[in-house]
Short mmCIF file of C-alpha atoms in Angstrom, two decimals:
data_model
loop_
_atom_site.label_atom_id
_atom_site.label_comp_id
_atom_site.label_asym_id
_atom_site.label_seq_id
_atom_site.Cartn_x
_atom_site.Cartn_y
_atom_site.Cartn_z
CA MET H 1 68.91 -98.57 -21.39
CA SER H 2 68.98 -96.01 -24.16
CA TYR H 3 66.20 -93.84 -25.48
CA SER H 4 68.31 -92.37 -28.25
CA ASP H 5 66.41 -93.82 -31.39
CA ASP H 6 63.01 -94.51 -29.63
CA SER H 7 59.80 -92.90 -30.67
CA PHE H 8 59.20 -93.21 -26.77
CA ALA H 9 62.04 -90.85 -26.20
CA ARG H 10 60.35 -88.35 -28.56
CA GLU H 11 57.00 -88.51 -26.89
CA LEU H 12 58.85 -87.84 -23.52
CA ILE H 13 60.56 -84.84 -24.76
CA LEU H 14 57.39 -83.59 -26.29
CA ASP H 15 55.62 -84.08 -23.16
CA HIS H 16 58.26 -82.31 -20.84
CA TYR H 17 58.06 -79.32 -23.30
CA GLN H 18 54.34 -78.99 -23.48
CA ASN H 19 53.69 -79.97 -19.86
CA PRO H 20 56.82 -78.96 -18.00
CA ARG H 21 57.46 -80.29 -14.45
CA GLY H 22 58.49 -77.79 -11.75
CA LYS H 23 57.69 -74.87 -13.80
CA GLY H 24 57.75 -71.51 -11.62
CA ILE H 25 59.80 -70.73 -8.58
CA PRO H 26 58.15 -69.63 -5.23
CA GLN H 27 60.06 -66.76 -3.43
CA GLY H 28 62.55 -67.44 -1.02
CA TYR H 29 64.44 -70.14 -3.33
CA GLU H 30 67.93 -69.89 -3.92
CA THR H 31 68.56 -69.16 -7.60
CA VAL H 32 70.93 -69.07 -10.61
CA THR H 33 69.88 -67.72 -14.16
CA LEU H 34 71.61 -68.69 -17.19
CA LYS H 35 71.62 -67.21 -20.85
CA ASN H 36 72.18 -68.54 -24.09
CA VAL H 37 73.31 -65.25 -25.59
CA SER H 38 73.05 -66.41 -28.96
CA CYS H 39 69.27 -66.84 -28.92
CA GLY H 40 68.26 -65.06 -25.66
CA ASP H 41 67.21 -68.31 -24.27
CA ILE H 42 67.20 -67.66 -20.42
CA ILE H 43 66.65 -70.27 -17.78
CA THR H 44 66.41 -69.61 -13.94
CA VAL H 45 66.81 -72.61 -11.78
CA GLY H 46 65.70 -72.24 -8.13
CA ALA H 47 66.03 -74.80 -5.15
CA LYS H 48 65.22 -75.12 -1.75
CA MET H 49 67.89 -77.05 0.04
CA ASP H 50 69.03 -77.83 3.65
CA ASP H 51 72.49 -78.81 4.26
CA LYS H 52 72.18 -82.19 2.66
CA LYS H 53 69.21 -82.40 0.52
CA ILE H 54 67.27 -80.75 -2.18
CA GLN H 55 63.98 -80.54 -0.97
CA ASP H 56 62.53 -78.84 -4.03
CA ILE H 57 63.82 -77.51 -7.42
CA ARG H 58 62.14 -75.67 -10.11
CA HIS H 59 62.78 -73.49 -13.10
CA GLU H 60 61.29 -70.67 -15.11
CA GLY H 61 62.23 -68.77 -18.11
CA THR H 62 61.75 -69.04 -21.99
CA GLY H 63 63.80 -71.48 -24.69
CA CYS H 64 63.38 -73.73 -27.15
CA SER H 65 62.04 -77.47 -27.03
CA ILE H 66 65.26 -79.09 -25.99
CA CYS H 67 66.20 -76.15 -23.17
CA CYS H 68 62.65 -76.42 -21.85
CA ALA H 69 62.32 -80.29 -21.79
CA SER H 70 65.49 -80.70 -20.60
CA ALA H 71 65.08 -78.24 -17.55
CA SER H 72 61.58 -80.15 -16.76
CA MET H 73 63.51 -83.60 -16.71
CA MET H 74 66.25 -82.04 -14.50
CA CYS H 75 63.60 -80.89 -11.80
CA GLU H 76 62.21 -84.05 -11.89
CA LEU H 77 65.14 -86.15 -11.26
CA LEU H 78 66.88 -83.82 -8.74
CA LYS H 79 64.02 -83.31 -6.57
CA GLY H 80 64.24 -84.70 -3.05
CA GLU H 81 67.83 -86.05 -3.92
CA ASP H 82 70.67 -85.87 -1.68
CA LYS H 83 72.78 -82.76 -2.74
CA ALA H 84 76.02 -84.85 -3.41
CA HIS H 85 74.21 -87.57 -5.40
CA ALA H 86 72.66 -84.73 -7.48
CA LEU H 87 75.82 -83.43 -8.26
CA GLU H 88 76.75 -86.69 -9.69
CA LEU H 89 73.54 -86.90 -11.62
CA THR H 90 74.51 -83.60 -13.37
CA HIS H 91 77.86 -84.75 -14.22
CA GLU H 92 76.19 -88.12 -15.58
CA PHE H 93 74.21 -85.62 -17.90
CA SER H 94 77.07 -83.84 -18.97
CA LYS H 95 79.02 -86.90 -19.72
CA MET H 96 75.98 -87.86 -21.99
CA MET H 97 76.08 -84.81 -23.82
CA THR H 98 79.90 -85.00 -24.42
CA ARG H 99 79.63 -88.50 -25.74
CA GLN H 100 81.36 -90.05 -22.75
CA ASP H 101 80.49 -93.35 -21.23
CA PHE H 102 77.46 -92.67 -18.96
CA GLU H 103 75.06 -94.61 -17.02
CA PRO H 104 71.37 -94.10 -18.69
CA ASP H 105 69.46 -95.48 -16.09
CA VAL H 106 70.19 -93.18 -13.36
CA LEU H 107 69.23 -89.91 -15.59
CA GLY H 108 65.41 -91.00 -15.74
CA ASP H 109 63.54 -89.42 -18.29
CA ALA H 110 66.59 -87.13 -19.31
CA ALA H 111 68.24 -89.87 -20.95
CA ALA H 112 65.62 -89.45 -23.84
CA LEU H 113 67.91 -86.33 -24.66
CA GLU H 114 71.07 -88.42 -25.58
CA GLY H 115 70.46 -87.85 -29.41
CA ILE H 116 71.10 -84.19 -28.77
CA ASN H 117 74.84 -85.08 -28.21
CA LYS H 118 74.72 -85.48 -31.92
CA LEU H 119 73.22 -82.13 -32.43
CA LEU H 120 76.45 -80.23 -31.66
CA PRO H 121 74.99 -76.53 -31.99
CA ARG H 122 72.18 -77.48 -29.57
CA ILE H 123 74.27 -79.00 -26.58
CA LYS H 124 74.20 -75.50 -25.07
CA CYS H 125 70.11 -75.73 -25.15
CA ALA H 126 70.12 -78.97 -23.47
CA THR H 127 72.90 -78.17 -20.60
CA LEU H 128 71.60 -74.64 -19.35
CA ALA H 129 69.34 -75.63 -16.79
CA TRP H 130 71.81 -78.38 -15.48
CA ASN H 131 74.71 -75.74 -15.50
CA ALA H 132 72.50 -73.64 -13.49
CA ALA H 133 71.75 -76.50 -10.95
CA LYS H 134 75.38 -77.49 -10.81
CA GLN H 135 76.16 -73.73 -9.52
CA LEU H 136 73.14 -74.06 -6.99
CA LEU H 137 75.11 -77.18 -5.91
CA GLY H 138 78.05 -75.17 -5.31
CA GLU H 139 80.21 -75.89 -8.30
CA GLN H 140 81.73 -72.99 -9.73
CA GLY H 141 80.26 -72.17 -13.31
CA GLU H 142 81.86 -73.72 -16.02
CA GLN H 143 79.39 -72.09 -18.37
CA LYS H 144 78.37 -69.08 -16.43
CA ASP H 145 76.06 -66.83 -18.53
CA GLU H 146 76.90 -68.55 -21.97
CA MET T 1 68.60 -67.77 -64.35
CA THR T 2 72.40 -67.25 -64.67
CA ASP T 3 73.95 -69.79 -62.69
CA TYR T 4 76.33 -67.67 -60.43
CA LYS T 5 76.70 -70.58 -57.79
CA LYS T 6 79.87 -71.74 -60.21
CA ASP T 7 82.04 -69.33 -58.45
CA PHE T 8 81.45 -70.51 -55.05
CA PRO T 9 83.14 -73.57 -53.81
CA LEU T 10 80.37 -74.46 -51.22
CA LEU T 11 77.54 -73.92 -53.76
CA LYS T 12 78.83 -75.85 -56.58
CA LYS T 13 78.81 -78.87 -54.57
CA GLY T 14 74.89 -78.51 -54.30
CA GLU T 15 74.90 -79.79 -50.78
CA TRP T 16 73.99 -76.98 -49.16
CA VAL T 17 71.06 -74.06 -49.47
CA TYR T 18 72.74 -70.98 -48.11
CA LEU T 19 70.24 -68.45 -46.93
CA ASN T 20 72.10 -66.77 -44.34
CA ASN T 21 73.45 -64.23 -46.40
CA ALA T 22 72.47 -61.16 -44.22
CA ALA T 23 74.80 -62.71 -41.64
CA GLN T 24 77.89 -63.28 -44.31
CA THR T 25 78.04 -63.85 -47.78
CA LEU T 26 80.10 -66.49 -49.27
CA VAL T 27 83.38 -65.82 -50.94
CA PRO T 28 83.83 -66.43 -54.90
CA MET T 29 86.81 -68.06 -56.19
CA PRO T 30 88.31 -64.74 -57.72
CA VAL T 31 88.57 -63.33 -54.44
CA LEU T 32 89.96 -66.35 -52.79
CA GLN T 33 92.52 -66.15 -55.62
CA ALA T 34 93.48 -62.53 -55.06
CA MET T 35 94.08 -63.40 -51.37
CA ASN T 36 95.95 -66.52 -52.18
CA ASP T 37 97.97 -64.76 -54.87
CA TYR T 38 99.00 -62.06 -52.42
CA TYR T 39 100.38 -64.74 -49.84
CA MET T 40 101.94 -66.89 -52.57
CA ASN T 41 103.70 -64.13 -55.05
CA ILE T 42 103.92 -60.84 -52.98
CA GLY T 43 103.92 -61.70 -49.07
CA ALA T 44 105.44 -58.37 -48.04
CA ASN T 45 103.95 -55.80 -45.66
CA ILE T 46 102.88 -52.52 -46.75
CA HIS T 47 104.21 -48.97 -46.26
CA ARG T 48 107.48 -50.04 -45.31
CA GLY T 49 111.05 -49.69 -47.12
CA VAL T 50 111.69 -49.48 -51.03
CA ASP T 51 111.40 -53.20 -51.94
CA SER T 52 109.32 -54.20 -55.20
CA LEU T 53 107.44 -56.69 -53.26
CA GLY T 54 106.40 -54.22 -50.50
CA PHE T 55 105.53 -51.61 -53.28
CA GLU T 56 103.27 -54.06 -55.13
CA ALA T 57 101.51 -54.88 -51.88
CA THR T 58 100.96 -51.20 -51.16
CA ARG T 59 99.62 -50.63 -54.54
CA LEU T 60 97.05 -53.37 -54.31
CA TYR T 61 96.06 -52.24 -50.73
CA ASP T 62 95.50 -48.58 -51.94
CA GLN T 63 93.62 -49.86 -55.02
CA ALA T 64 91.34 -51.65 -52.76
CA ARG T 65 90.87 -48.34 -50.82
CA GLU T 66 89.85 -46.61 -53.90
CA ASN T 67 87.35 -49.43 -54.69
CA VAL T 68 85.75 -49.15 -51.31
CA ALA T 69 85.34 -45.19 -52.07
CA LYS T 70 83.96 -46.11 -55.45
CA LEU T 71 81.48 -48.61 -53.56
CA VAL T 72 80.37 -46.21 -51.15
CA GLY T 73 80.19 -43.05 -53.36
CA ALA T 74 83.06 -41.09 -51.58
CA LYS T 75 84.63 -38.59 -53.80
CA ASP T 76 88.31 -39.50 -52.83
CA LYS T 77 89.87 -42.49 -51.12
CA GLY T 78 91.44 -40.21 -48.50
CA LYS T 79 88.12 -40.62 -46.62
CA ILE T 80 88.14 -44.29 -46.17
CA ILE T 81 89.70 -45.73 -43.20
CA PHE T 82 90.09 -49.44 -43.10
CA THR T 83 89.17 -51.25 -39.62
CA ARG T 84 88.76 -54.85 -38.56
CA GLY T 85 85.22 -54.63 -39.78
CA THR T 86 81.79 -52.63 -39.43
CA THR T 87 81.78 -53.05 -35.64
CA SER T 88 85.13 -51.80 -35.41
CA ALA T 89 84.35 -48.77 -37.47
CA ILE T 90 81.49 -47.91 -35.38
CA ASN T 91 83.44 -47.98 -32.48
CA MET T 92 86.00 -45.79 -33.88
CA VAL T 93 83.16 -43.17 -34.14
CA ALA T 94 82.05 -43.68 -30.86
CA ASN T 95 85.28 -43.60 -29.30
CA SER T 96 86.92 -40.97 -31.35
CA PHE T 97 84.31 -38.30 -32.68
CA GLY T 98 82.48 -39.15 -29.45
CA GLN T 99 85.16 -37.64 -27.39
CA THR T 100 83.79 -34.23 -28.51
CA LEU T 101 80.54 -34.79 -26.67
CA ASN T 102 79.65 -32.93 -23.47
CA GLU T 103 77.65 -33.60 -20.51
CA GLY T 104 73.89 -33.00 -21.50
CA ASP T 105 74.46 -33.63 -25.20
CA GLU T 106 72.12 -35.91 -27.00
CA ILE T 107 72.38 -39.05 -29.24
CA VAL T 108 69.45 -39.87 -31.23
CA ILE T 109 69.07 -43.62 -32.00
CA SER T 110 66.42 -46.32 -32.44
CA VAL T 111 65.49 -49.81 -31.11
CA SER T 112 66.04 -51.05 -34.84
CA GLU T 113 69.66 -50.95 -34.73
CA HIS T 114 72.04 -53.98 -34.38
CA HIS T 115 73.84 -54.33 -31.21
CA SER T 116 76.99 -53.18 -33.04
CA ASN T 117 75.31 -49.98 -33.75
CA PHE T 118 73.69 -49.53 -30.44
CA VAL T 119 75.87 -50.61 -27.56
CA PRO T 120 79.07 -48.24 -28.61
CA TYR T 121 76.77 -45.12 -28.40
CA GLN T 122 74.75 -46.33 -25.48
CA GLN T 123 78.20 -46.59 -23.63
CA LEU T 124 79.60 -43.36 -24.98
CA ALA T 125 76.19 -41.77 -23.45
CA LYS T 126 77.23 -43.08 -20.12
CA ARG T 127 80.79 -41.95 -20.35
CA LYS T 128 80.11 -38.60 -21.42
CA LYS T 129 76.81 -38.32 -19.35
CA ALA T 130 75.15 -37.62 -22.49
CA LYS T 131 71.28 -38.50 -23.02
CA LEU T 132 70.40 -41.37 -25.34
CA VAL T 133 67.06 -40.17 -27.13
CA PHE T 134 64.94 -42.88 -28.97
CA VAL T 135 63.09 -41.85 -32.32
CA PRO T 136 59.88 -43.88 -32.61
CA LEU T 137 59.85 -46.19 -35.73
CA ASP T 138 56.98 -46.45 -38.13
CA LYS T 139 55.07 -49.74 -38.59
CA ASN T 140 57.56 -51.21 -40.81
CA GLY T 141 60.52 -50.39 -38.37
CA CYS T 142 61.70 -47.24 -40.23
CA VAL T 143 63.11 -44.26 -38.99
CA THR T 144 61.18 -41.58 -41.00
CA PRO T 145 62.27 -37.94 -41.43
CA GLU T 146 59.43 -36.78 -39.50
CA ASN T 147 59.85 -39.02 -36.45
CA LEU T 148 63.50 -37.99 -36.49
CA LYS T 149 62.49 -34.26 -36.43
CA SER T 150 60.15 -34.74 -33.51
CA VAL T 151 62.99 -35.98 -31.35
CA LEU T 152 65.73 -33.40 -32.34
CA THR T 153 66.63 -30.82 -29.92
CA ASN T 154 69.49 -28.10 -30.19
CA ARG T 155 71.62 -30.54 -27.99
CA THR T 156 71.59 -33.15 -30.52
CA LYS T 157 74.93 -34.12 -31.42
CA ILE T 158 74.85 -37.43 -33.21
CA VAL T 159 72.17 -38.90 -34.95
CA VAL T 160 72.72 -42.75 -35.40
CA ALA T 161 71.02 -44.78 -38.47
CA THR T 162 71.02 -47.90 -39.99
CA GLN T 163 70.57 -47.85 -43.73
CA MET T 164 68.96 -51.34 -43.71
CA THR T 165 67.93 -53.03 -40.66
CA ASN T 166 69.20 -56.61 -40.00
CA VAL T 167 66.24 -58.29 -38.65
CA LEU T 168 63.44 -56.78 -40.74
CA GLY T 169 65.18 -55.45 -43.85
CA SER T 170 63.76 -51.90 -43.02
CA ILE T 171 65.34 -49.44 -45.47
CA ASN T 172 65.83 -45.75 -43.96
CA ASP T 173 66.23 -42.80 -46.41
CA ILE T 174 69.37 -41.92 -45.34
CA GLN T 175 69.82 -38.88 -47.61
CA ALA T 176 66.61 -37.54 -46.14
CA LEU T 177 67.77 -38.32 -42.44
CA ALA T 178 70.99 -36.66 -42.80
CA LYS T 179 69.35 -33.36 -44.21
CA VAL T 180 66.83 -33.49 -40.75
CA ALA T 181 69.97 -34.19 -38.63
CA HIS T 182 72.08 -31.37 -40.19
CA SER T 183 69.33 -29.00 -39.79
CA VAL T 184 69.78 -28.79 -36.00
CA GLY T 185 73.82 -28.97 -36.50
CA ALA T 186 73.98 -32.69 -35.57
CA ILE T 187 76.08 -35.06 -37.55
CA ILE T 188 74.77 -38.62 -38.95
CA ALA T 189 76.58 -41.80 -38.27
CA VAL T 190 75.39 -44.64 -40.62
CA ASP T 191 75.69 -48.23 -40.32
CA GLY T 192 75.94 -49.48 -43.86
CA ALA T 193 76.69 -53.18 -43.16
CA GLN T 194 73.26 -54.61 -44.69
CA GLY T 195 72.52 -51.59 -46.85
CA ILE T 196 75.57 -51.70 -48.97
CA VAL T 197 74.64 -55.19 -50.23
CA HIS T 198 71.42 -54.04 -51.98
CA ILE T 199 71.40 -50.10 -52.24
CA PRO T 200 73.51 -48.37 -54.47
CA THR T 201 75.31 -45.69 -52.05
CA TYR T 202 76.35 -42.07 -52.39
CA VAL T 203 77.77 -40.90 -49.24
CA ALA T 204 79.08 -37.80 -50.67
CA ASP T 205 75.92 -36.55 -52.31
CA TRP T 206 73.71 -37.68 -49.54
CA ASP T 207 76.02 -35.78 -47.26
CA VAL T 208 76.56 -38.41 -44.74
CA ASP T 209 79.12 -37.74 -42.12
CA PHE T 210 80.12 -41.45 -40.99
CA TYR T 211 79.21 -44.44 -42.78
CA ALA T 212 80.54 -48.10 -41.61
CA LEU T 213 80.68 -51.35 -43.50
CA GLY T 214 82.14 -54.69 -43.83
CA ALA T 215 83.71 -56.90 -46.35
CA HIS T 216 82.12 -60.03 -45.47
CA LYS T 217 78.49 -59.12 -45.98
CA LEU T 218 79.23 -58.56 -49.85
CA LEU T 219 81.50 -61.51 -51.18
CA GLY T 220 84.47 -60.22 -49.33
CA PRO T 221 86.67 -61.90 -46.34
CA THR T 222 86.03 -61.56 -42.70
CA GLY T 223 87.85 -59.48 -40.41
CA VAL T 224 87.97 -56.29 -42.58
CA GLY T 225 85.55 -53.16 -42.91
CA ALA T 226 86.07 -49.62 -43.42
CA LEU T 227 84.83 -46.14 -42.20
CA TYR T 228 83.91 -43.41 -44.55
CA VAL T 229 84.39 -39.84 -42.82
CA LYS T 230 83.61 -36.77 -44.23
CA ASN T 231 86.63 -34.64 -44.50
CA ASP T 232 85.40 -31.95 -41.86
CA PHE T 233 85.44 -34.46 -39.05
CA LEU T 234 88.98 -35.86 -39.52
CA GLU T 235 90.49 -33.08 -37.79
CA LYS T 236 88.26 -33.25 -34.80
CA MET T 237 89.27 -37.03 -34.48
CA GLN T 238 92.00 -38.26 -32.44
CA PRO T 239 93.53 -41.68 -33.60
CA VAL T 240 91.83 -44.71 -31.09
CA GLU T 241 94.74 -47.02 -31.69
CA MET T 242 98.53 -45.76 -31.34
CA GLY T 243 101.73 -47.88 -32.83
CA GLY T 244 103.51 -48.17 -36.02
CA ASP T 245 102.72 -47.17 -39.33
CA MET T 246 100.15 -44.29 -38.19
CA VAL T 247 103.22 -41.76 -36.71
CA ASP T 248 104.83 -39.07 -38.58
CA ILE T 249 107.71 -37.85 -36.19
CA VAL T 250 108.46 -39.56 -32.86
CA GLU T 251 110.64 -37.79 -30.33
CA GLU T 252 111.46 -38.69 -26.82
CA GLN T 253 108.55 -36.97 -25.34
CA GLU T 254 106.12 -35.89 -28.24
CA THR T 255 104.88 -37.84 -31.43
CA THR T 256 102.96 -36.26 -34.32
CA PHE T 257 100.81 -38.61 -36.43
CA LEU T 258 99.85 -39.07 -39.93
CA ASP T 259 96.64 -37.51 -41.55
CA ALA T 260 93.66 -40.02 -42.10
CA PRO T 261 93.47 -42.54 -43.55
CA GLN T 262 97.00 -43.67 -42.37
CA GLY T 263 96.78 -42.06 -39.17
CA PHE T 264 94.02 -44.46 -38.07
CA GLU T 265 95.51 -47.41 -39.22
CA ALA T 266 97.80 -48.42 -36.53
CA GLY T 267 100.00 -51.62 -37.02
CA THR T 268 100.17 -54.14 -39.83
CA PRO T 269 96.41 -54.18 -41.29
CA MET T 270 94.69 -57.02 -42.57
CA ILE T 271 96.50 -56.92 -45.86
CA ALA T 272 95.32 -59.89 -47.89
CA GLU T 273 91.79 -59.42 -46.65
CA VAL T 274 91.65 -55.82 -47.91
CA ILE T 275 93.39 -56.87 -51.19
CA GLY T 276 90.53 -59.67 -51.34
CA TRP T 277 87.95 -57.00 -50.62
CA GLY T 278 89.19 -54.86 -53.36
CA LYS T 279 88.67 -57.90 -55.78
CA ALA T 280 85.25 -58.44 -54.45
CA ILE T 281 84.02 -55.02 -55.18
CA ASP T 282 85.46 -55.48 -58.89
CA TYR T 283 83.47 -58.59 -58.96
CA PHE T 284 80.34 -57.30 -57.61
CA PHE T 285 80.26 -54.44 -60.03
CA ASP T 286 80.80 -56.78 -62.99
CA ILE T 287 77.36 -58.17 -61.77
CA GLY T 288 75.87 -54.84 -60.70
CA TYR T 289 73.16 -53.76 -58.15
CA ALA T 290 70.37 -53.84 -61.02
CA GLU T 291 70.92 -57.49 -61.80
CA ALA T 292 71.38 -58.74 -58.27
CA ASN T 293 68.34 -56.75 -56.67
CA GLN T 294 66.19 -58.03 -59.55
CA ARG T 295 66.93 -61.46 -58.75
CA VAL T 296 66.56 -61.25 -54.97
CA ASP T 297 63.17 -59.53 -55.23
CA TYR T 298 62.05 -62.23 -57.69
CA LEU T 299 63.12 -64.74 -55.35
CA ARG T 300 61.91 -63.44 -52.10
CA LYS T 301 58.25 -62.84 -53.54
CA MET T 302 58.44 -66.52 -54.64
CA MET T 303 59.72 -67.55 -51.09
CA VAL T 304 56.97 -65.38 -49.25
CA GLN T 305 54.21 -66.54 -51.58
CA LYS T 306 55.17 -70.22 -51.23
CA MET T 307 55.72 -69.93 -47.23
CA GLU T 308 51.84 -68.51 -47.35
CA SER T 309 50.65 -71.23 -49.47
CA GLU T 310 52.25 -74.43 -48.55
CA VAL T 311 53.81 -73.93 -45.03
CA LYS T 312 51.48 -74.43 -42.08
CA ASP T 313 51.18 -71.68 -39.21
CA VAL T 314 53.74 -69.47 -40.62
CA ILE T 315 54.07 -65.84 -39.14
CA ILE T 316 56.17 -63.52 -41.48
CA TYR T 317 57.10 -60.36 -39.92
CA ASN T 318 58.01 -58.36 -42.93
CA LYS T 319 55.82 -59.86 -45.56
CA ASP T 320 55.11 -56.85 -47.74
CA PHE T 321 58.41 -55.11 -47.60
CA GLU T 322 59.70 -53.87 -50.76
CA HIS T 323 63.10 -54.53 -51.88
CA CYS T 324 64.01 -56.32 -48.96
CA PRO T 325 66.36 -59.42 -49.18
CA LEU T 326 65.38 -61.12 -46.10
CA VAL T 327 62.12 -63.09 -44.85
CA THR T 328 61.90 -62.90 -41.17
CA PHE T 329 59.50 -65.46 -39.58
CA ASN T 330 58.24 -67.75 -36.90
CA ILE T 331 56.44 -70.90 -37.17
CA LYS T 332 53.50 -70.84 -34.63
CA GLY T 333 54.23 -73.23 -31.57
CA VAL T 334 57.92 -73.85 -32.61
CA HIS T 335 60.99 -72.25 -31.25
CA SER T 336 63.16 -70.42 -33.81
CA HIS T 337 65.98 -72.74 -32.91
CA ASP T 338 63.97 -75.57 -33.37
CA THR T 339 63.01 -74.48 -36.82
CA ALA T 340 66.57 -73.57 -37.82
CA SER T 341 67.77 -77.18 -36.34
CA VAL T 342 65.01 -78.82 -38.69
CA LEU T 343 66.22 -76.57 -41.84
CA ASP T 344 69.84 -77.57 -40.81
CA LYS T 345 68.61 -81.21 -41.00
CA HIS T 346 67.75 -80.69 -44.52
CA LYS T 347 71.00 -78.74 -45.23
CA VAL T 348 69.35 -75.23 -45.36
CA CYS T 349 71.19 -72.58 -43.46
CA VAL T 350 69.52 -69.78 -41.98
CA ARG T 351 70.00 -67.40 -38.95
CA ALA T 352 67.94 -68.09 -35.97
CA GLY T 353 67.76 -66.24 -32.45
CA HIS T 354 67.85 -62.47 -31.82
CA HIS T 355 70.19 -61.78 -34.55
CA CYS T 356 72.19 -59.37 -32.02
CA ALA T 357 69.12 -57.20 -32.25
CA GLN T 358 67.40 -57.81 -28.92
CA LEU T 359 65.48 -54.57 -28.84
CA ILE T 360 63.78 -54.78 -32.39
CA HIS T 361 62.71 -58.26 -31.06
CA LYS T 362 61.06 -56.61 -27.87
CA TRP T 363 59.35 -54.13 -30.09
CA LEU T 364 57.94 -57.01 -32.28
CA GLY T 365 56.90 -58.58 -28.95
CA ILE T 366 58.86 -61.73 -29.86
CA GLN T 367 61.84 -63.34 -28.25
CA SER T 368 63.52 -64.82 -31.20
CA SER T 369 62.94 -65.13 -34.93
CA VAL T 370 64.21 -67.09 -38.15
CA ARG T 371 65.63 -65.20 -40.78
CA ALA T 372 66.29 -66.46 -44.39
CA SER T 373 68.17 -63.99 -46.25
CA LEU T 374 68.79 -64.21 -50.00
CA MET T 375 71.60 -63.03 -52.16
CA TYR T 376 71.88 -62.89 -55.92
CA TYR T 377 73.51 -66.40 -56.28
CA ASN T 378 70.41 -68.18 -54.71
CA ASP T 379 68.17 -69.56 -57.02
CA GLU T 380 64.54 -71.03 -57.28
CA SER T 381 65.93 -74.52 -56.40
CA ASP T 382 67.05 -72.92 -53.16
CA VAL T 383 63.70 -71.33 -52.48
CA ASP T 384 62.06 -74.85 -53.31
CA ARG T 385 64.50 -76.68 -51.05
CA PHE T 386 63.79 -74.44 -48.12
CA ILE T 387 60.19 -74.62 -48.57
CA GLU T 388 60.14 -78.22 -48.47
CA ALA T 389 62.10 -78.30 -45.26
CA LEU T 390 60.21 -75.74 -43.83
CA LYS T 391 57.07 -78.08 -43.83
CA ASP T 392 58.94 -80.29 -41.49
CA ALA T 393 59.28 -77.71 -38.79
CA LYS T 394 55.88 -78.43 -37.05
CA ASP T 395 57.21 -82.23 -36.74
CA PHE T 396 60.53 -80.80 -35.08
CA ILE T 397 60.55 -83.43 -32.23
CA ASN T 398 60.49 -86.32 -34.96
CA VAL T 399 62.97 -84.63 -37.14
CA LEU T 400 65.39 -83.62 -34.36
CA PHE T 401 65.37 -86.43 -31.98
#
């Protein structure tokens, strides 16, 4: 299933932008903050995790519609996920952004962002929160403080 | 309106509306031809040997230096040092003249500065244990002589000021600020990157000590700029880069250096770019500040009026600024990047973000903004296309996705 040319996708993005899920990070969460230096967008992703599972994942910060909607969609998708699977999902999202073959069905609402992979200057906006999550999940930052 | 677009390959195609001139202007054909001509018909390095090709390259390089001196109002070309750009020129002040500072000395600066005219001095203050003192801005984001006076002390060694700010287009009266700075024995270091494009400049008559500028803001190529240095300071400055072309006599244990400007231009410089810049200055002088500014003022007035009357929820941060080439704004409820992406979809190029000036955005109480900046080669059709595109900004979700 692909949302890329669907008005439903646009509604989803707008809804996540205007009504962000997982906004606000409680104290005690492990956090990673990434910035987009060209515009000053800054996103912190915080998670409460045990050895295997992401119990909760949340975000805060400021950014454009793509950046904020993407962070919201990611939190909704990864909350409660097994850590290894969550990391796989972040990679699936990266594949979508880099126009590789990907599995849209596993990305939930985030699949609505597929169209961003054609707006090359905006890919950074969409991937900011996901790269922070990757680092929280133990992957070394490929895009640290971009 | 005269069609100035005909000299610009990008504009001639008519596809793009280019309103990002404060970041970088486009390069006209005669400048491209001058650089091409150097590579195709000369090719040789400067200041080396006695060959005719090298002599011609050196002649054109020196001619460009004369043109830059003329552009900034310096009395002689010996005071112009070529650099890799405005930033590199400013770093030369901070890293060379800055070495004369002592602990407790004060550097006066404001939050309106572009990062390139702020960070080098901030870091200099840290290195030298000097104090960074902020001069308050007036409501238009300007440094007034009165405000400057209020923060000067006998420990002030450098006053840092921009001639025209890059976010709001505020114009500082450099001559008046120089007078105030000198009254306590401080020097004034000016960032002329934006100012030189729109303000006839006379560094000698204004008694400016350092003036940094770049070629790419005024029809020239990237990667080249210059620093004007008042003669008194050249003796106090050590070269910041060492190597070929800047030395006099090299012994086993000692080296003597050439005087400025060559003593500050180590290695093979940006020869084609300098030659191109020289041509760009000739080209611009043929148009002249008066004609260029008249067009920009007219187009800006038209742009502001149409934004206010035709675009919903627009917030302009520098609405009533006079002789300002740029309009800085946001659309209520739309992030600056989203607005710029909508304009991009309509092939209208603007700048969005913090424009390498985070402190002035903090001063304005916003995170980022959109900046449409004009040049004399823009025309009414550009403004109209910009306005039509901007009307779509509120509907960014449907336009972008």
